[in-house]
Short mmCIF file of C-alpha atoms and ligand atoms in Angstrom, two decimals:
data_model
loop_
_atom_site.label_atom_id
_atom_site.label_comp_id
_atom_site.label_asym_id
_atom_site.label_seq_id
_atom_site.Cartn_x
_atom_site.Cartn_y
_atom_site.Cartn_z
CA UNK A 1378 58.09 117.03 113.52
CA UNK A 1379 61.26 115.31 114.75
CA UNK A 1380 62.84 113.36 111.89
CA UNK A 1381 64.06 109.83 112.69
CA UNK A 1382 67.82 109.30 113.01
CA UNK A 1383 68.88 106.79 110.37
CA UNK A 1384 72.28 107.99 109.12
CA UNK A 1385 75.79 107.81 110.58
CA UNK A 1386 79.01 109.36 109.35
CA UNK A 1387 82.23 107.65 110.38
CA UNK A 1388 85.25 109.88 109.72
CA UNK A 1389 88.28 107.63 109.33
CA UNK A 1390 90.59 109.65 107.11
CA UNK A 1391 92.99 110.90 109.81
CA UNK A 1392 96.69 110.08 109.65
CA UNK A 1393 96.83 108.33 113.03
CA UNK A 1394 100.31 109.71 113.70
CA UNK A 1395 100.20 108.82 117.40
CA UNK A 1396 100.09 105.14 116.47
CA UNK A 1397 102.92 105.03 113.97
CA UNK A 1398 104.48 102.70 112.92
CA UNK A 1399 101.36 100.49 113.45
CA UNK A 1400 99.31 102.83 111.27
CA UNK A 1401 101.82 103.20 108.44
CA UNK A 1402 99.95 100.85 106.07
CA UNK A 1403 96.85 100.16 108.16
CA UNK A 1404 94.04 102.40 109.39
CA UNK A 1405 94.00 103.22 113.10
CA UNK A 1406 90.33 102.20 113.15
CA UNK A 1407 91.30 98.62 112.22
CA UNK A 1408 93.30 98.24 115.47
CA UNK A 1409 91.55 95.58 117.57
CA UNK A 1410 90.39 95.93 121.15
CA UNK A 1411 90.53 92.31 122.32
CA UNK A 1412 89.37 90.71 119.04
CA UNK A 1413 87.26 93.32 117.29
CA UNK A 1414 88.47 96.33 115.31
CA UNK A 1415 87.47 99.78 116.55
CA UNK A 1416 85.36 100.38 113.44
CA UNK A 1417 83.19 97.34 114.23
CA UNK A 1418 82.45 98.58 117.76
CA UNK A 1419 81.32 101.89 116.22
CA UNK A 1420 79.05 100.27 113.63
CA UNK A 1421 77.50 97.89 116.19
CA UNK A 1422 76.89 100.80 118.58
CA UNK A 1423 75.20 102.85 115.86
CA UNK A 1424 73.00 99.94 114.74
CA UNK A 1425 71.86 99.48 118.35
CA UNK A 1426 70.57 103.08 118.14
CA UNK A 1427 68.51 102.41 115.01
CA UNK A 1428 71.06 103.64 112.44
CA UNK A 1429 70.57 101.97 109.06
CA UNK A 1430 72.86 103.87 106.68
CA UNK A 1431 76.58 104.41 107.07
CA UNK A 1432 79.06 106.66 105.31
CA UNK A 1433 82.78 106.28 105.95
CA UNK A 1434 84.96 109.25 105.13
CA UNK A 1435 88.14 107.50 104.08
CA UNK A 1436 91.50 108.30 102.56
CA UNK A 1437 94.44 106.54 100.97
CA UNK A 1438 95.17 103.05 102.33
CA UNK A 1439 91.85 102.73 104.15
CA UNK A 1440 90.03 100.23 101.94
CA UNK A 1441 90.22 97.46 104.58
CA UNK A 1442 87.74 99.47 106.67
CA UNK A 1443 85.03 99.14 104.03
CA UNK A 1444 86.00 95.57 103.16
CA UNK A 1445 85.58 94.56 106.79
CA UNK A 1446 81.81 94.87 106.22
CA UNK A 1447 81.75 92.74 103.08
CA UNK A 1448 81.03 89.04 102.69
CA UNK A 1449 84.25 87.01 103.06
CA UNK A 1450 82.92 84.23 100.86
CA UNK A 1451 85.86 81.76 100.92
CA UNK A 1452 86.47 82.25 104.62
CA UNK A 1453 82.81 81.64 105.44
CA UNK A 1454 82.59 78.50 103.26
CA UNK A 1455 85.75 77.11 104.86
CA UNK A 1456 84.50 77.81 108.39
CA UNK A 1457 81.16 76.14 107.55
CA UNK A 1458 82.94 73.08 106.15
CA UNK A 1459 85.02 72.83 109.31
CA UNK A 1460 81.95 73.15 111.54
CA UNK A 1461 83.25 76.37 113.16
CA UNK A 1462 79.78 77.77 113.75
CA UNK A 1463 80.68 79.88 116.78
CA UNK A 1464 83.40 81.68 114.80
CA UNK A 1465 80.96 82.18 111.92
CA UNK A 1466 78.49 83.77 114.32
CA UNK A 1467 81.16 86.28 115.40
CA UNK A 1468 81.25 87.52 111.79
CA UNK A 1469 77.50 88.15 111.67
CA UNK A 1470 77.58 91.76 112.84
CA UNK A 1471 80.08 92.64 110.08
CA UNK A 1472 77.40 91.90 107.49
CA UNK A 1473 75.23 94.90 106.74
CA UNK A 1474 72.25 94.83 104.38
CA UNK A 1475 73.12 95.52 100.73
CA UNK A 1476 73.59 99.23 100.10
CA UNK A 1477 73.82 100.14 103.79
CA UNK A 1478 77.43 101.28 103.65
CA UNK A 1479 78.99 103.93 101.44
CA UNK A 1480 82.42 105.53 101.34
CA UNK A 1481 83.53 108.98 100.27
CA UNK A 1482 87.11 110.21 99.98
CA UNK A 1483 88.71 113.05 101.85
CA UNK A 1484 91.79 113.35 99.68
CA UNK A 1485 93.64 115.48 102.23
CA UNK A 1486 93.12 115.35 106.01
CA UNK A 1487 92.11 119.00 106.42
CA UNK A 1488 90.35 118.46 109.73
CA UNK A 1489 87.29 116.78 111.20
CA UNK A 1490 84.94 119.52 109.95
CA UNK A 1491 86.22 119.06 106.42
CA UNK A 1492 85.79 115.27 106.72
CA UNK A 1493 82.10 115.71 107.67
CA UNK A 1494 81.56 118.16 104.81
CA UNK A 1495 82.89 115.47 102.44
CA UNK A 1496 79.80 113.39 103.38
CA UNK A 1497 77.38 116.21 102.42
CA UNK A 1498 75.64 114.30 99.59
CA UNK A 1499 75.03 111.35 101.94
CA UNK A 1500 73.70 113.58 104.73
CA UNK A 1501 71.35 115.55 102.47
CA UNK A 1502 68.62 117.17 104.55
CA UNK A 1503 68.56 114.66 107.39
CA UNK A 1504 69.73 114.69 111.01
CA UNK A 1505 72.74 112.41 111.44
CA UNK A 1506 75.06 110.83 113.94
CA UNK A 1507 78.85 111.08 113.94
CA UNK A 1508 80.94 108.41 115.65
CA UNK A 1509 84.70 108.77 115.95
CA UNK A 1510 85.70 105.12 116.17
CA UNK A 1511 88.84 105.81 118.20
CA UNK A 1512 86.61 106.90 121.09
CA UNK A 1513 85.31 103.70 122.60
CA UNK A 1514 82.56 103.76 125.24
CA UNK A 1515 81.88 100.88 127.61
CA UNK A 1516 78.30 101.22 128.89
CA UNK A 1517 75.12 99.30 129.61
CA UNK A 1518 73.07 101.37 127.14
CA UNK A 1519 75.13 102.07 123.99
CA UNK A 1520 76.30 105.70 124.01
CA UNK A 1521 74.75 106.52 120.61
CA UNK A 1522 71.39 105.15 121.83
CA UNK A 1523 71.61 107.48 124.84
CA UNK A 1524 72.22 110.42 122.48
CA UNK A 1525 69.41 109.36 120.14
CA UNK A 1526 66.97 109.19 123.08
CA UNK A 1527 68.00 112.73 124.09
CA UNK A 1528 67.55 113.88 120.46
CA UNK A 1529 63.99 112.53 120.34
CA UNK A 1530 63.33 114.50 123.55
CA UNK A 1531 64.95 117.79 122.58
CA UNK A 1532 64.68 117.74 118.77
CA UNK A 1533 68.09 119.29 118.13
CA UNK A 1534 71.84 118.72 118.29
CA UNK A 1535 73.12 116.56 121.14
CA UNK A 1536 76.80 115.92 121.86
CA UNK A 1537 78.20 113.43 124.38
CA UNK A 1538 80.16 115.23 127.10
CA UNK A 1539 82.42 114.32 129.99
CA UNK A 1540 84.41 116.24 132.58
CA UNK A 1541 88.15 116.48 131.95
CA UNK A 1542 90.91 117.83 134.23
CA UNK A 1543 91.08 121.60 133.73
CA UNK A 1544 94.72 121.40 132.63
CA UNK A 1545 93.61 119.27 129.65
CA UNK A 1546 90.98 121.60 128.15
CA UNK A 1547 93.44 122.53 125.37
CA UNK A 1548 93.03 119.00 123.94
CA UNK A 1549 89.25 119.04 123.42
CA UNK A 1550 86.15 120.89 122.27
CA UNK A 1551 84.79 122.56 125.43
CA UNK A 1552 81.25 123.66 126.35
CA UNK A 1553 80.10 127.04 127.57
CA UNK A 1554 77.17 126.04 129.77
CA UNK A 1555 73.84 127.91 129.82
CA UNK A 1556 72.01 125.49 132.09
CA UNK A 1557 73.00 122.16 133.62
CA UNK A 1558 70.48 119.75 135.15
CA UNK A 1559 73.22 117.26 136.01
CA UNK A 1560 72.56 115.11 132.96
CA UNK A 1561 71.45 117.31 130.10
CA UNK A 1562 73.37 120.54 129.57
CA UNK A 1563 72.00 123.44 127.55
CA UNK A 1564 74.88 124.78 125.48
CA UNK A 1565 75.58 128.52 125.28
CA UNK A 1566 78.81 128.21 123.29
CA UNK A 1567 81.59 125.89 122.13
CA UNK A 1568 85.34 126.46 121.98
CA UNK A 1569 87.90 124.19 120.34
CA UNK A 1570 90.99 123.45 122.45
CA UNK A 1571 90.88 126.52 124.80
CA UNK A 1572 93.78 127.14 127.18
CA UNK A 1573 92.82 126.17 130.78
CA UNK A 1574 92.84 129.80 131.95
CA UNK A 1575 90.22 130.86 129.37
CA UNK A 1576 88.20 127.62 129.09
CA UNK A 1577 84.49 128.33 129.84
CA UNK A 1578 84.15 124.96 131.66
CA UNK A 1579 85.84 121.57 131.91
CA UNK A 1580 83.03 119.77 130.04
CA UNK A 1581 84.52 118.24 126.94
CA UNK A 1582 82.88 116.77 123.83
CA UNK A 1583 83.77 113.15 123.07
CA UNK A 1584 83.48 111.45 119.69
CA UNK A 1585 79.68 111.01 119.59
CA UNK A 1586 77.36 113.62 118.07
CA UNK A 1587 73.82 114.01 116.81
CA UNK A 1588 73.81 116.94 114.41
CA UNK A 1589 71.34 118.78 112.21
CA UNK A 1590 72.11 119.10 108.49
CA UNK A 1591 72.38 122.92 108.75
CA UNK A 1592 75.91 122.39 110.08
CA UNK A 1593 76.92 121.80 106.44
CA UNK A 1594 76.08 125.42 105.55
CA UNK A 1595 78.75 126.58 107.99
CA UNK A 1596 81.26 123.86 107.10
CA UNK A 1597 81.05 124.81 103.43
CA UNK A 1598 82.63 128.18 104.29
CA UNK A 1599 85.88 126.25 104.94
CA UNK A 1600 86.94 128.58 107.73
CA UNK A 1601 90.16 127.38 109.36
CA UNK A 1602 90.32 127.16 113.15
CA UNK A 1603 92.65 125.64 115.77
CA UNK A 1604 95.67 123.91 114.19
CA UNK A 1605 94.74 125.57 110.84
CA UNK A 1606 92.15 122.79 110.36
CA UNK A 1607 88.48 123.08 109.39
CA UNK A 1608 87.05 122.43 112.85
CA UNK A 1609 83.69 120.75 113.39
CA UNK A 1610 83.37 122.50 116.76
CA UNK A 1611 83.48 125.96 115.12
CA UNK A 1612 80.68 125.07 112.67
CA UNK A 1613 78.60 123.47 115.46
CA UNK A 1614 78.99 126.62 117.58
CA UNK A 1615 77.20 128.59 114.84
CA UNK A 1616 74.12 126.36 115.20
CA UNK A 1617 73.56 127.47 118.79
CA UNK A 1618 70.48 129.70 118.82
CA UNK A 1619 69.29 128.32 115.46
CA UNK A 1620 68.42 124.82 116.72
CA UNK A 1621 68.20 123.34 120.25
CA UNK A 1622 71.74 122.36 121.32
CA UNK A 1623 72.51 120.13 124.30
CA UNK A 1624 75.36 118.20 125.84
CA UNK A 1625 74.57 114.82 127.39
CA UNK A 1626 76.53 113.44 130.33
CA UNK A 1627 76.33 109.89 129.05
CA UNK A 1628 76.41 106.87 131.31
CA UNK A 1629 79.53 104.80 130.70
CA UNK A 1630 83.30 104.84 130.54
CA UNK A 1631 85.11 106.33 127.56
CA UNK A 1632 88.53 105.23 126.32
CA UNK A 1633 90.58 107.38 123.98
CA UNK A 1634 91.94 104.63 121.75
CA UNK A 1635 93.80 107.16 119.60
CA UNK A 1636 96.19 107.45 122.53
CA UNK A 1637 98.51 104.60 123.55
CA UNK A 1638 97.61 104.58 127.25
CA UNK A 1639 93.88 104.88 126.53
CA UNK A 1640 94.14 102.03 124.05
CA UNK A 1641 95.91 99.75 126.55
CA UNK A 1642 93.34 100.58 129.21
CA UNK A 1643 90.51 99.73 126.81
CA UNK A 1644 92.07 96.31 126.15
CA UNK A 1645 91.98 95.51 129.85
CA UNK A 1646 88.52 96.95 130.53
CA UNK A 1647 86.94 95.09 127.61
CA UNK A 1648 88.81 91.83 128.34
CA UNK A 1649 87.66 91.96 131.97
CA UNK A 1650 84.05 92.07 130.73
CA UNK A 1651 84.55 88.80 128.81
CA UNK A 1652 83.76 85.65 130.82
CA UNK A 1653 86.11 83.61 128.60
CA UNK A 1654 89.06 85.92 129.24
CA UNK A 1655 88.50 87.64 132.58
CA UNK A 1656 89.96 84.92 134.88
CA UNK A 1657 93.26 84.72 132.96
CA UNK A 1658 93.49 88.52 132.66
CA UNK A 1659 92.84 88.98 136.40
CA UNK A 1660 95.57 86.50 137.15
CA UNK A 1661 98.26 88.17 135.05
CA UNK A 1662 97.16 91.61 136.26
CA UNK A 1663 97.80 90.50 139.87
CA UNK A 1664 101.30 89.51 138.82
CA UNK A 1665 102.05 92.84 137.13
CA UNK A 1666 100.52 94.84 139.98
CA UNK A 1667 102.75 93.16 142.57
CA UNK A 1668 105.76 93.59 140.27
CA UNK A 1669 104.95 97.29 139.88
CA UNK A 1670 104.54 97.64 143.68
CA UNK A 1671 107.99 96.08 144.21
CA UNK A 1672 109.53 98.49 141.68
CA UNK A 1673 108.00 101.46 143.55
CA UNK A 1674 109.19 100.12 146.94
P1 UTP U 602 92.36 112.68 115.43
O1 UTP U 602 92.40 114.03 116.01
O2 UTP U 602 92.41 111.51 116.36
O3 UTP U 602 93.49 112.58 114.33
O4 UTP U 602 91.02 112.60 114.56
P2 UTP U 602 94.14 111.32 113.65
O5 UTP U 602 94.83 111.77 112.41
O6 UTP U 602 93.13 110.22 113.46
O7 UTP U 602 95.21 110.78 114.71
P3 UTP U 602 96.61 111.41 115.24
O8 UTP U 602 96.23 112.55 116.15
O9 UTP U 602 97.42 111.85 114.05
O10 UTP U 602 97.25 110.27 115.95
C1 UTP U 602 89.76 112.33 115.12
C2 UTP U 602 88.89 111.60 114.11
O11 UTP U 602 88.68 112.39 112.96
C3 UTP U 602 89.10 111.73 111.79
C4 UTP U 602 90.11 110.69 112.25
O12 UTP U 602 90.17 109.60 111.35
C5 UTP U 602 89.53 110.31 113.62
O13 UTP U 602 88.47 109.36 113.50
N1 UTP U 602 89.69 112.75 110.87
C6 UTP U 602 90.49 113.72 111.37
C7 UTP U 602 89.38 112.69 109.53
O14 UTP U 602 88.63 111.80 109.05
N2 UTP U 602 89.90 113.65 108.71
C8 UTP U 602 90.71 114.65 109.17
O15 UTP U 602 91.14 115.50 108.37
C9 UTP U 602 91.02 114.67 110.54
#
């Protein structure tokens, strides 16, 4: 029997060094794209896939991430008094049912694999989703919903994958492909950050996963991998052969918001999807494009 997917783990304990000084006292996942923090996009995406329970793996200085999903009583009363009902509505998706969100601490950022292991009591014996909030996906069907649908078909692990330039394989977890039907890829192996000359493919894992709880058995061994961190990819690789394991070429556009250029691009892409902002954004973009063309000429 295929168990329903109800749980999501949101690892948010990283240092966010690429965004310093912005992330000195504030979590990277609180950075807004247009007017919503990255963490809220992740929670909304997961809820659209039927996820009901959330566990954030947090660290020092990250309490705002959990508070974002609390009732802001005074703010809400004031907005009501002032008749700002549209603004009030924009807060609705930050309100989860009581008990739906939990937080565990990863005292030291020892790697993504270690962060997931910190959520072991929450995961228990259930399949679960992982969303890395700094990966933002713009799509018609939410990316996690696409993964969940593939999970209900295959009954095992499913990771979202995309093609990357071969010279960038050393930045990502890369798939060794057993069979590829153009959408669903049967996985023969996984390698974390391989050099381009030894990479088994250029299919990279992005920050969306459906995993089986057995991954915790391998994470608990605390084996260090690339960068001397406990790597999730290494533990996932050990599941291949034990449970069905697929990569899904998701429909949509992914933005790496942990990177400055990716973050800026996401701002534009998401603003251009907003009817209230798109005309003004298009107008200033025209200006900057012609300025850039003059600089090149
Ligand atoms: P990143 O590789 O983006 O690292 O982590 P980072 O620390 O957030 O950012 P930089 O590279 O220093 O700028 C990917 C995801 O894994 C989480 C991060 O919070 C992010 O969501 N993570 C990473 C943890 O929760 N714990 C860790 O030990 C490492």
